[in-house]
Coordinates of C-alpha atoms in Angstrom, one line a residue:
Chain A
M10 CA 378.2 95.6 109.0
V11 CA 375.4 98.2 108.8
H12 CA 372.3 97.8 106.8
P13 CA 373.6 99.1 103.0
R14 CA 370.1 100.6 101.8
P15 CA 367.2 101.9 104.7
G16 CA 364.0 100.4 103.6
F17 CA 360.8 98.8 105.0
E18 CA 357.9 96.3 104.7
I19 CA 354.7 95.7 105.9
L20 CA 353.8 93.2 108.3
D21 CA 350.0 91.3 109.0
H22 CA 348.3 91.8 112.2
P23 CA 344.9 89.6 112.8
A24 CA 342.6 92.7 112.2
D25 CA 345.0 95.4 111.3
M26 CA 348.7 96.3 109.9
G27 CA 351.8 96.9 111.0
L28 CA 355.4 98.5 109.7
R29 CA 358.5 97.2 109.7
A30 CA 361.5 99.5 108.8
W31 CA 365.2 99.3 109.4
A32 CA 368.2 102.0 108.6
P33 CA 371.8 102.2 109.7
N34 CA 370.7 105.7 111.7
L35 CA 368.2 107.0 113.4
P36 CA 367.1 110.2 111.3
D37 CA 366.9 107.4 108.3
L38 CA 364.6 105.0 110.2
F39 CA 362.4 107.9 110.9
S40 CA 362.2 108.8 107.1
E41 CA 361.7 104.9 106.4
C42 CA 358.8 104.8 108.8
G43 CA 357.5 107.9 107.4
K44 CA 357.3 106.1 103.6
A45 CA 356.0 103.0 105.4
L46 CA 352.9 104.5 106.9
T47 CA 352.4 106.3 103.6
S48 CA 352.5 103.5 101.3
V49 CA 349.9 101.8 103.2
I50 CA 347.5 104.4 102.9
V51 CA 348.3 105.5 98.9
D52 CA 351.1 104.1 96.3
L53 CA 354.3 106.7 97.3
D54 CA 354.9 106.5 93.4
S55 CA 351.9 108.1 92.6
L56 CA 353.0 111.1 94.6
S57 CA 354.9 114.2 93.7
A58 CA 357.2 115.9 96.0
D59 CA 356.6 119.7 94.7
E60 CA 355.9 121.1 98.0
I61 CA 357.8 121.7 101.1
M62 CA 356.5 121.5 104.5
S63 CA 358.4 121.9 107.9
V64 CA 357.7 119.9 111.3
E65 CA 358.8 119.5 114.8
I66 CA 358.1 116.7 117.2
L67 CA 358.4 116.0 120.6
G68 CA 358.3 113.0 122.8
D69 CA 359.2 111.8 126.4
D70 CA 361.0 108.8 125.0
L71 CA 361.9 107.7 121.6
E72 CA 359.4 105.3 121.3
T73 CA 357.0 108.3 122.3
L74 CA 358.8 110.5 119.6
L75 CA 358.4 107.7 116.5
Y76 CA 354.7 107.4 117.8
N77 CA 354.0 111.6 117.4
W78 CA 355.9 111.3 114.2
L79 CA 353.2 109.0 112.5
A80 CA 350.4 110.4 114.5
E81 CA 351.6 113.9 112.6
I82 CA 352.1 112.5 109.6
L83 CA 348.5 110.9 109.7
Y84 CA 347.2 114.0 111.1
L85 CA 348.2 115.9 107.9
F86 CA 346.8 113.7 105.5
D87 CA 343.1 113.3 107.6
G88 CA 343.1 116.7 109.0
E89 CA 345.1 118.5 106.4
R90 CA 345.1 116.5 103.2
W91 CA 348.6 116.7 102.5
L92 CA 350.6 113.3 101.7
F93 CA 354.4 113.1 101.4
S94 CA 356.5 110.8 99.3
E95 CA 359.8 112.2 101.3
Y96 CA 360.8 112.6 104.8
R97 CA 363.8 114.5 105.4
I98 CA 365.1 113.9 109.2
I99 CA 367.1 117.7 109.5
S100 CA 367.9 117.3 113.4
H101 CA 367.4 115.0 116.0
Q102 CA 368.0 116.2 119.5
S103 CA 367.5 114.0 123.0
G104 CA 368.0 115.2 126.6
R105 CA 366.5 115.5 129.9
G106 CA 363.8 113.2 129.3
T107 CA 362.7 114.8 126.0
E108 CA 363.0 113.8 122.6
F109 CA 362.8 116.4 119.6
L110 CA 363.0 116.1 115.8
Q111 CA 362.9 118.6 113.0
A112 CA 361.9 117.1 109.5
E113 CA 361.3 118.5 105.9
L114 CA 358.3 116.8 104.3
R115 CA 357.8 116.7 100.8
G116 CA 354.6 116.0 99.0
E117 CA 351.6 117.5 97.6
Q118 CA 348.1 117.9 98.5
F119 CA 345.7 115.1 98.6
R120 CA 343.3 115.1 95.6
P121 CA 340.7 112.3 95.4
E122 CA 340.6 112.2 91.5
R123 CA 344.5 111.5 91.3
H124 CA 345.2 109.5 94.5
Q125 CA 343.6 106.1 95.2
V126 CA 343.6 105.4 98.6
K127 CA 344.5 101.7 99.6
T128 CA 343.6 101.8 103.1
Y129 CA 342.4 104.4 105.6
V130 CA 344.4 104.3 108.8
K131 CA 342.4 105.6 111.8
A132 CA 345.6 105.8 114.2
V133 CA 349.2 104.8 115.4
T134 CA 349.4 102.4 118.3
F135 CA 352.1 101.8 121.0
H136 CA 351.2 97.9 120.7
Q137 CA 354.5 96.0 120.2
L138 CA 356.1 99.4 119.4
E139 CA 359.9 99.0 119.5
I140 CA 363.1 100.6 118.3
K141 CA 365.7 98.0 118.6
H142 CA 369.6 98.5 118.1
T143 CA 370.8 95.7 115.9
E144 CA 374.5 94.6 114.6
K145 CA 373.1 96.3 111.3
G146 CA 371.9 99.7 112.8
L147 CA 368.1 99.8 113.9
T148 CA 364.8 98.9 113.1
A149 CA 361.5 99.8 114.1
R150 CA 358.2 98.0 114.4
V151 CA 355.0 99.7 114.4
F152 CA 351.0 98.7 114.5
L153 CA 348.6 100.6 112.7
D154 CA 344.5 100.6 114.0
I155 CA 342.8 100.4 110.2
Chain B
M5 CA 343.1 81.5 110.5
I6 CA 345.0 83.9 111.7
S7 CA 348.5 82.8 113.4
T8 CA 350.8 84.5 115.4
G9 CA 352.9 81.5 114.6
T10 CA 352.5 79.7 117.9
K11 CA 349.5 78.7 119.5
W12 CA 348.8 80.3 123.1
D13 CA 349.8 77.8 125.9
G14 CA 348.4 79.7 128.8
V15 CA 346.1 78.5 131.4
L16 CA 342.7 78.0 130.4
R17 CA 340.4 76.0 132.1
K18 CA 337.2 75.3 130.2
V19 CA 334.1 75.9 132.9
D20 CA 331.4 74.6 130.8
D21 CA 330.7 74.2 127.0
Y22 CA 330.7 78.1 126.6
R23 CA 332.6 79.4 129.4
Y24 CA 336.7 79.2 130.0
L25 CA 338.6 80.6 132.5
I26 CA 342.2 82.1 132.9
P27 CA 342.4 81.7 136.8
R28 CA 344.3 84.7 138.1
T29 CA 347.0 82.6 139.3
Y30 CA 348.2 82.3 135.4
K31 CA 350.8 85.1 135.8
P32 CA 351.6 87.7 138.5
G33 CA 349.6 90.9 138.7
M34 CA 346.5 89.5 137.6
R35 CA 344.6 90.9 140.1
V36 CA 341.1 88.8 138.9
D37 CA 339.9 85.9 136.7
A38 CA 339.8 86.3 132.8
L39 CA 336.3 84.7 132.2
I40 CA 336.3 83.9 128.4
Y41 CA 332.6 83.1 126.6
S42 CA 333.4 81.3 123.9
S43 CA 332.9 77.6 122.1
A44 CA 334.8 74.8 121.1
E45 CA 335.6 75.7 117.7
L46 CA 335.9 79.4 118.7
I47 CA 338.3 79.2 121.5
E48 CA 340.4 77.0 119.3
Q49 CA 340.7 80.2 116.6
A50 CA 341.6 82.7 119.8
C51 CA 344.5 80.4 120.8
H52 CA 346.2 81.5 117.6
D53 CA 346.8 85.1 118.5
L54 CA 347.2 87.0 121.2
S55 CA 343.9 87.9 122.5
L56 CA 343.8 85.7 125.8
E57 CA 347.3 86.9 126.6
Q58 CA 345.3 90.4 126.1
A59 CA 342.5 89.3 128.4
A60 CA 345.0 88.4 130.9
N61 CA 346.6 91.6 130.8
V62 CA 343.3 93.7 131.6
A63 CA 342.8 91.3 134.4
M64 CA 346.0 93.4 135.9
L65 CA 344.9 96.6 135.6
P66 CA 344.3 98.5 138.9
G67 CA 340.5 98.7 140.6
V68 CA 339.4 95.6 137.9
L69 CA 336.2 94.5 139.7
D70 CA 335.1 90.6 139.8
R71 CA 336.7 89.3 136.9
C72 CA 337.4 90.7 133.3
L73 CA 335.6 89.2 130.0
A74 CA 336.1 88.4 127.1
M75 CA 333.4 87.5 124.4
P76 CA 333.0 84.9 121.5
D77 CA 334.0 86.9 118.7
M78 CA 337.4 87.8 120.6
H79 CA 340.3 88.5 118.5
Q80 CA 343.6 90.1 118.8
G81 CA 343.8 94.0 119.3
Y82 CA 345.7 96.6 121.0
G83 CA 346.3 96.4 124.8
F84 CA 342.7 94.8 125.1
P85 CA 341.4 92.4 123.4
I86 CA 338.6 93.0 120.8
G87 CA 335.5 91.9 122.6
G88 CA 336.8 92.7 126.1
V89 CA 334.9 93.6 129.0
A90 CA 336.3 95.0 132.4
A91 CA 334.5 97.3 134.9
M92 CA 336.6 98.9 137.2
D93 CA 336.1 100.8 141.0
V94 CA 334.9 104.0 140.4
D95 CA 337.1 105.1 143.4
S96 CA 340.1 103.0 142.9
G97 CA 340.3 102.0 139.1
V98 CA 341.5 103.5 136.0
V99 CA 340.2 104.3 133.2
S100 CA 342.1 103.3 130.0
P101 CA 342.0 105.1 126.1
G102 CA 342.8 101.8 125.0
G103 CA 339.9 100.0 126.5
V104 CA 337.8 102.2 124.3
G105 CA 339.5 102.3 121.2
F106 CA 340.6 104.6 118.7
D107 CA 336.9 104.3 117.1
I108 CA 335.3 106.2 120.4
N109 CA 331.5 105.1 120.1
C110 CA 331.7 103.0 117.1
G111 CA 328.6 101.4 117.1
V112 CA 325.6 100.1 114.9
R113 CA 322.2 101.0 114.2
L114 CA 319.5 99.2 112.6
L115 CA 316.4 101.2 110.7
T116 CA 313.2 99.4 109.9
T117 CA 310.8 99.8 107.4
Q118 CA 307.2 98.7 106.6
L119 CA 308.1 97.4 103.4
P120 CA 308.7 93.4 102.4
I121 CA 312.0 92.5 100.5
Q122 CA 309.5 91.2 97.6
E123 CA 308.9 95.0 96.7
V124 CA 312.3 96.2 97.1
R125 CA 314.3 93.5 95.3
P126 CA 313.0 94.8 92.1
R127 CA 314.5 98.5 92.6
L128 CA 317.6 97.1 94.5
E129 CA 320.5 98.2 91.8
E130 CA 318.8 101.9 92.1
L131 CA 319.1 101.9 96.2
V132 CA 322.4 100.5 96.3
S133 CA 323.4 103.5 93.4
G134 CA 321.7 106.1 95.0
L135 CA 322.8 105.2 98.9
F136 CA 326.7 105.0 97.8
R137 CA 325.8 108.6 95.8
A138 CA 324.2 110.1 99.6
V139 CA 326.2 108.6 102.1
P140 CA 330.1 109.7 101.5
A141 CA 332.4 106.9 102.6
G142 CA 335.9 106.2 102.2
T143 CA 339.0 108.6 102.6
G144 CA 339.0 111.6 101.4
S145 CA 335.1 112.0 101.4
D146 CA 333.9 115.0 102.6
G147 CA 330.6 115.2 104.1
Q148 CA 327.7 117.4 103.2
I149 CA 327.3 118.8 106.6
K150 CA 329.3 121.5 107.2
L151 CA 329.7 123.1 110.9
A152 CA 330.7 126.6 111.0
G153 CA 332.5 128.2 114.2
K154 CA 331.1 126.6 117.4
E155 CA 328.7 124.5 115.4
L156 CA 330.8 121.4 116.1
D157 CA 331.2 122.1 119.6
K158 CA 327.4 121.8 120.1
V159 CA 327.7 118.4 118.3
L160 CA 330.3 117.4 120.6
T161 CA 327.5 118.5 123.4
G162 CA 324.4 117.4 122.0
G163 CA 324.9 114.0 120.0
S164 CA 321.6 112.7 118.7
R165 CA 319.8 115.9 120.3
W166 CA 321.8 118.3 118.0
A167 CA 320.5 116.0 115.2
V168 CA 317.0 116.5 116.1
E169 CA 317.2 120.0 116.8
H170 CA 318.8 120.5 113.2
G171 CA 316.2 118.3 111.2
Y172 CA 318.3 115.2 111.0
A173 CA 316.4 113.2 113.5
R174 CA 313.1 112.6 114.9
A175 CA 312.7 113.5 118.5
G176 CA 311.2 110.0 119.2
D177 CA 314.6 108.6 117.7
L178 CA 316.4 109.3 121.2
D179 CA 314.5 107.0 122.9
H180 CA 315.6 104.5 120.6
T181 CA 319.3 104.8 121.1
E182 CA 321.7 104.0 123.9
E183 CA 322.2 107.1 126.3
G184 CA 319.5 108.9 124.4
G185 CA 322.2 109.7 121.8
C186 CA 324.1 112.0 124.5
M187 CA 326.9 111.7 127.2
K188 CA 325.9 114.6 129.4
A189 CA 329.7 114.6 130.6
A190 CA 331.1 115.7 127.1
D191 CA 333.5 118.1 127.3
P192 CA 334.4 119.8 124.4
S193 CA 337.2 121.7 126.0
A194 CA 339.0 118.5 126.4
I195 CA 339.2 118.0 122.8
S196 CA 342.0 119.1 120.7
D197 CA 342.1 121.6 117.9
R198 CA 343.5 118.8 115.9
A199 CA 340.7 116.4 116.7
K200 CA 338.1 118.8 115.8
K201 CA 339.8 120.0 112.3
R202 CA 339.6 116.1 111.6
G203 CA 335.9 116.0 112.6
A204 CA 334.4 119.2 111.2
G205 CA 334.6 117.9 107.7
Q206 CA 333.6 114.3 108.4
L207 CA 329.8 114.6 110.4
G208 CA 327.6 112.1 108.3
T209 CA 330.1 110.1 106.6
L210 CA 330.5 106.4 106.9
G211 CA 334.4 106.1 107.3
S212 CA 336.3 102.9 105.8
G213 CA 337.6 99.5 107.3
N214 CA 334.4 97.6 108.4
H215 CA 332.2 100.3 108.2
F216 CA 329.1 99.7 106.1
L217 CA 325.5 100.6 105.6
E218 CA 323.6 97.2 104.6
I219 CA 320.1 96.7 103.3
Q220 CA 319.0 93.6 104.8
Y221 CA 316.1 91.8 105.2
V222 CA 314.3 89.6 108.2
E223 CA 315.2 86.3 107.2
K224 CA 314.2 84.5 110.4
L225 CA 312.3 85.2 113.8
F226 CA 313.4 83.1 116.8
D227 CA 310.9 84.7 119.3
Q228 CA 307.7 86.3 118.1
E229 CA 306.3 87.7 121.2
L230 CA 309.9 90.1 121.2
A231 CA 309.5 90.7 117.3
R232 CA 306.2 91.9 117.8
A233 CA 307.6 94.2 120.6
F234 CA 310.5 95.2 118.3
A235 CA 308.2 95.6 115.3
L236 CA 310.1 93.6 113.6
F237 CA 308.2 90.7 111.1
A238 CA 309.4 88.3 108.3
G239 CA 310.8 89.4 104.9
Q240 CA 310.9 93.2 106.5
V241 CA 313.3 95.5 104.8
T242 CA 315.9 96.8 107.3
I243 CA 319.2 99.2 106.9
M244 CA 321.9 98.6 109.2
I245 CA 324.8 101.4 109.9
H246 CA 328.0 100.8 111.2
C247 CA 330.5 103.3 111.9
G248 CA 331.7 105.3 114.2
S249 CA 333.2 109.2 115.9
R250 CA 335.7 109.6 112.6
G251 CA 338.8 110.8 112.4
L252 CA 337.7 113.2 115.5
G253 CA 337.5 110.0 118.1
H254 CA 340.6 108.7 116.1
Q255 CA 342.5 111.6 117.3
V256 CA 341.3 111.9 120.7
C257 CA 342.6 108.6 121.5
T258 CA 345.9 109.2 119.7
D259 CA 346.1 112.8 121.5
Y260 CA 345.3 111.0 125.0
V261 CA 347.5 107.7 124.7
S262 CA 350.3 109.9 123.5
T263 CA 350.4 111.9 126.7
M264 CA 349.8 108.8 129.3
K265 CA 353.3 108.1 130.1
P266 CA 354.2 111.1 132.6
V267 CA 350.5 110.8 133.9
M268 CA 351.2 107.2 134.4
E269 CA 354.2 107.9 136.6
K270 CA 352.9 110.6 138.5
Y271 CA 350.4 108.3 139.5
Q272 CA 352.5 105.1 140.1
L273 CA 350.9 103.2 137.6
S274 CA 352.1 100.4 135.5
V275 CA 350.9 98.3 132.6
P276 CA 352.2 95.2 131.1
D277 CA 351.2 96.6 127.4
R278 CA 351.6 100.6 126.5
E279 CA 348.3 100.4 124.6
L280 CA 346.7 99.8 128.2
A281 CA 348.0 103.0 129.3
C282 CA 345.3 104.2 132.0
V283 CA 345.1 107.0 134.5
P284 CA 342.8 107.1 137.7
I285 CA 339.1 107.4 136.9
Q286 CA 339.1 110.6 139.7
A287 CA 342.2 112.0 138.7
P288 CA 341.7 115.6 136.8
E289 CA 343.2 113.5 133.8
G290 CA 340.8 110.5 134.0
Q291 CA 338.0 113.0 134.1
R292 CA 339.5 115.1 131.4
Y293 CA 339.7 112.0 129.2
L294 CA 336.0 110.8 130.2
G295 CA 335.1 114.2 129.1
A296 CA 336.8 113.9 125.8
M297 CA 335.6 110.8 125.3
A298 CA 332.0 111.3 125.9
A299 CA 332.0 114.4 123.3
A300 CA 333.4 111.9 120.9
A301 CA 330.6 109.3 121.6
N302 CA 328.3 112.3 121.2
F303 CA 330.0 112.9 117.6
A304 CA 329.3 109.2 116.7
W305 CA 325.7 109.4 117.7
A306 CA 325.2 112.5 115.7
N307 CA 327.1 110.8 112.8
R308 CA 324.9 107.7 112.3
Q309 CA 321.7 110.2 113.0
C310 CA 322.9 112.0 109.9
I311 CA 323.8 109.2 108.0
S312 CA 320.4 107.8 108.6
H313 CA 318.4 111.3 107.4
F314 CA 320.3 110.9 104.0
A315 CA 319.3 107.0 103.9
Q316 CA 316.0 108.4 104.5
A317 CA 315.6 110.9 101.4
V318 CA 317.1 108.1 99.2
M319 CA 314.6 106.0 99.9
H320 CA 311.8 108.6 99.8
S321 CA 313.0 109.7 96.2
I322 CA 313.3 105.9 95.1
L323 CA 310.3 104.1 96.9
G324 CA 308.1 107.0 97.5
S325 CA 306.4 108.2 100.9
Q326 CA 305.9 104.8 102.2
A327 CA 309.4 104.1 102.7
E328 CA 309.8 105.5 105.9
L329 CA 312.7 104.3 108.0
S330 CA 311.9 104.0 111.9
L331 CA 314.7 103.6 114.3
L332 CA 314.7 100.4 115.9
Y333 CA 318.4 101.0 118.5
D334 CA 321.6 102.7 118.1
V335 CA 324.2 100.7 120.4
A336 CA 327.7 101.4 121.2
H337 CA 330.1 99.3 120.9
N338 CA 333.4 101.1 121.8
M339 CA 332.8 103.0 125.0
A340 CA 333.8 103.3 129.0
K341 CA 330.7 104.1 130.8
L342 CA 329.3 104.2 134.2
E343 CA 327.0 102.2 135.6
K344 CA 325.2 100.2 138.3
H345 CA 326.1 96.8 138.6
R346 CA 325.5 94.2 141.8
V347 CA 329.3 93.1 142.4
G348 CA 329.6 90.5 145.5
Q349 CA 326.5 91.4 147.6
E350 CA 326.7 95.0 146.5
E351 CA 325.1 97.3 144.0
R352 CA 327.9 99.6 143.0
L353 CA 329.0 102.3 140.4
V354 CA 331.3 101.2 138.3
L355 CA 333.0 102.2 134.9
V356 CA 332.4 99.7 132.4
H357 CA 335.0 99.4 129.4
R358 CA 333.4 97.6 126.3
K359 CA 335.9 97.4 123.8
G360 CA 334.1 95.7 120.8
A361 CA 331.0 94.5 123.2
T362 CA 327.8 95.8 123.2
R363 CA 325.8 96.9 126.1
A364 CA 322.5 94.7 126.3
F365 CA 320.4 95.6 129.3
P366 CA 317.5 93.4 130.0
A367 CA 314.3 94.5 131.0
G368 CA 313.6 96.7 134.0
R369 CA 317.0 99.0 134.0
E370 CA 316.2 102.2 134.6
E371 CA 318.5 103.2 131.7
L372 CA 316.2 102.0 129.4
A373 CA 313.5 104.5 127.5
K374 CA 309.5 103.1 128.4
I375 CA 309.1 101.5 125.5
F376 CA 312.0 98.8 126.0
M377 CA 311.3 98.7 130.1
A378 CA 309.6 95.8 130.2
V379 CA 311.1 93.6 127.2
G380 CA 314.8 95.0 127.4
Q381 CA 317.0 96.8 124.8
P382 CA 317.4 95.2 121.3
V383 CA 320.9 94.3 120.9
I384 CA 322.5 95.2 117.2
I385 CA 325.2 92.5 115.9
P386 CA 326.4 93.2 112.8
G387 CA 328.0 89.8 110.6
D388 CA 329.8 89.8 107.8
M389 CA 328.7 91.0 104.4
G390 CA 327.7 87.8 102.8
R391 CA 326.3 85.9 105.6
A392 CA 323.6 87.3 108.4
S393 CA 323.6 90.1 111.2
Y394 CA 321.2 89.3 114.3
V395 CA 318.8 91.4 116.6
L396 CA 319.3 90.0 120.2
V397 CA 318.0 91.0 123.6
G398 CA 320.0 91.0 126.9
T399 CA 319.1 88.6 130.0
D400 CA 319.2 88.7 133.5
M401 CA 322.3 86.4 133.4
A402 CA 324.1 88.8 131.2
L403 CA 323.4 91.4 134.0
K404 CA 324.7 89.0 136.3
E405 CA 327.9 87.9 135.2
S406 CA 329.1 90.3 132.3
F407 CA 328.2 93.9 133.5
G408 CA 325.2 93.7 130.7
S409 CA 327.6 92.8 128.3
V410 CA 327.5 90.6 125.0
C411 CA 329.7 90.5 121.8
H412 CA 329.7 93.2 119.1
G413 CA 329.7 91.3 115.9
A414 CA 331.7 88.3 114.0
G415 CA 335.2 88.9 114.9
R416 CA 337.6 88.6 112.4
L417 CA 339.0 85.4 111.6
M418 CA 341.5 86.7 108.8
S419 CA 344.3 89.0 108.9
R420 CA 343.5 92.0 106.0
T421 CA 346.6 90.3 103.9
Q422 CA 345.5 87.0 104.3
A423 CA 342.0 88.4 103.2
R424 CA 343.4 90.2 100.1
K425 CA 345.6 87.2 99.1
G426 CA 344.3 86.2 95.8
R427 CA 341.4 87.6 95.7
Q428 CA 340.2 90.6 93.3
A429 CA 337.5 93.1 94.4
K430 CA 335.7 92.0 91.1
D431 CA 335.4 88.2 92.6
V432 CA 334.2 89.3 95.5
I433 CA 331.5 91.6 94.0
E434 CA 330.6 88.6 91.7
Q435 CA 330.6 86.4 94.7
L436 CA 328.1 88.2 96.4
A437 CA 326.0 88.9 93.5
S438 CA 325.4 85.2 92.9
Q439 CA 324.1 85.1 96.4
G440 CA 321.7 88.2 95.4
I441 CA 324.1 90.4 97.4
L442 CA 324.8 93.9 95.5
A443 CA 328.0 95.7 96.6
K444 CA 329.8 99.0 96.2
A445 CA 333.0 99.9 97.5
T446 CA 335.1 103.0 97.0
S447 CA 338.6 101.0 97.5
R448 CA 339.3 97.8 96.0
E449 CA 341.1 96.5 98.6
G450 CA 338.9 97.6 101.4
L451 CA 336.3 95.6 99.7
T452 CA 338.5 92.7 99.3
E453 CA 339.7 92.9 103.1
E454 CA 335.9 92.6 104.1
V455 CA 335.6 89.2 102.3
P456 CA 332.9 87.2 103.9
E457 CA 335.3 84.4 104.8
A458 CA 337.7 86.7 106.8
Y459 CA 335.0 86.5 109.6
K460 CA 334.2 84.1 112.0
P461 CA 330.6 82.7 111.1
I462 CA 328.4 85.0 113.2
D463 CA 325.9 82.1 113.8
Q464 CA 328.7 80.3 115.9
V465 CA 329.1 83.7 117.7
V466 CA 325.3 84.2 118.5
D467 CA 325.0 80.5 119.3
A468 CA 327.8 80.8 122.3
V469 CA 326.1 84.1 123.4
H470 CA 322.6 82.6 123.8
G471 CA 324.2 79.0 124.9
A472 CA 325.7 80.8 127.6
G473 CA 322.5 82.4 128.5
L474 CA 324.0 86.2 128.1
A475 CA 321.3 86.9 125.0
R476 CA 318.4 85.3 123.1
P477 CA 318.1 85.7 119.5
V478 CA 315.0 87.4 118.2
A479 CA 315.8 88.1 114.1
R480 CA 318.1 87.1 111.7
L481 CA 319.0 89.6 108.9
K482 CA 320.2 88.8 105.3
P483 CA 321.7 91.6 103.8
V484 CA 321.0 92.4 100.0
G485 CA 322.7 95.8 99.4
V486 CA 326.1 96.4 100.6
I487 CA 328.1 100.0 100.9
K488 CA 331.3 99.9 101.9
G489 CA 334.0 102.6 102.6

């Protein structure tokens, strides 16, 4: 049996926060992780999906790909002031020690008067970061530096 | 209490009332012992998260000298425990970006006034509101300083010196700042465009999380002679600023940790936790990270200096020209620095990682400015927003045992989720107000997560470093006004 629906939850950490996501396949898993990270920063419901941005991510392995994917989302917020509510993975390729991801992000520009920031995330960490294959599909765990 | 669900059951030997030891025989790969400064109460708390295991992991890093250390405010971090100290051999050792942390040169400074608290208290509400308006805090708050073109590189190279040249600081402030507020090894070219983009609009901003600006007063003096040397007096109003290198520093660490895997393979390094990713100090990659770290550190010093400048303007406008702020000292508590220390029988140049630990050099160290040469450097230790903060001074014992390092704060006791549970921001504000403390924050969640009970009692932490002989308390500071991100 596979995960009937992708989803995520926020995890406790002594000083910071983490996220756990689950999905039947890797693209959905990355998509859920993106939503989970954004949900730590703002309410997902407060975001529109009017604008589209494309991103390409590289990593030396799957874990680094996930780290870089979430670091990209964080950079787009803190460096470029974009927030996204929808994450669609267009393609994922592996080979020769390189992982590659193409994705389409839907969201809007951050506006302080409209978006109440709940938590400022400083960074994504490798602490206990894992992607696991289970009977139901895939799960991921990532901790964030707050 | 923070709990991972199970109690740590590793090998921990009590050495004395304030020292505990994880022997190098605890697990394969440990190169040195891990010495934990703590107390009966605090060590019990540390056993409920992964911090002791993390201290043992740090003892596995190549080139680690003597023994690695953890301070009484220790709690679980990423790779390194928060409160961790490790000195590395400069030739055979490694530098670990995780041993510095994402917030490079997160640090704290104390500004003093000549005003007694009774004169300031009637104007407290105005002051807190004024400071809250003048010092951008929280997410998405751009600073007032716009850095055009190559100006950011000048900040990264100059640190506090840039602030002096641009009217945000006085030349005398440099003597009151660790490293003179400028790491000479800074290499702006080692910092990505992304890091620069994150930092460009954030100079002079406080950020969020546990960062703060507080109005405090000297509640108690422990050492009259040192208090005189530091120009502290009972009832004196002070301002404390705690923040770091903002998004710029976070991105520097993110960038380097992300690319460490192939570098570690190249140098055949392996670590028990990817957040301990490291690279030989002498390798080009190690030197490049240290250049980027130094540049981010300089950004942090310029940042705290600019915030001080804004705070000064508010003090002047509300209290008049007599409300002059003087910098007592500015310390870094997330940093890796080349310092000379005695290891065994010889004095050596070592790279000291302090991850949530403060340099506490006693009298006589050549790094100190003349004014502190005879007494030692003031060590600024922030507590939680409801209880107290401290000014300490380091001792010869710290130099002998802990590479001249002490604690960096109170250390968290509750997770952020636990702190939020059953609490509303307005309750926290009312609770503080009932103790005579006015608090303002940009984020309700942020304020609730920083509730005083979420931290270990600062008195216990200071008692432990004092008991261990690493530092002596000089003054206890009580908060009366709090600005949070």
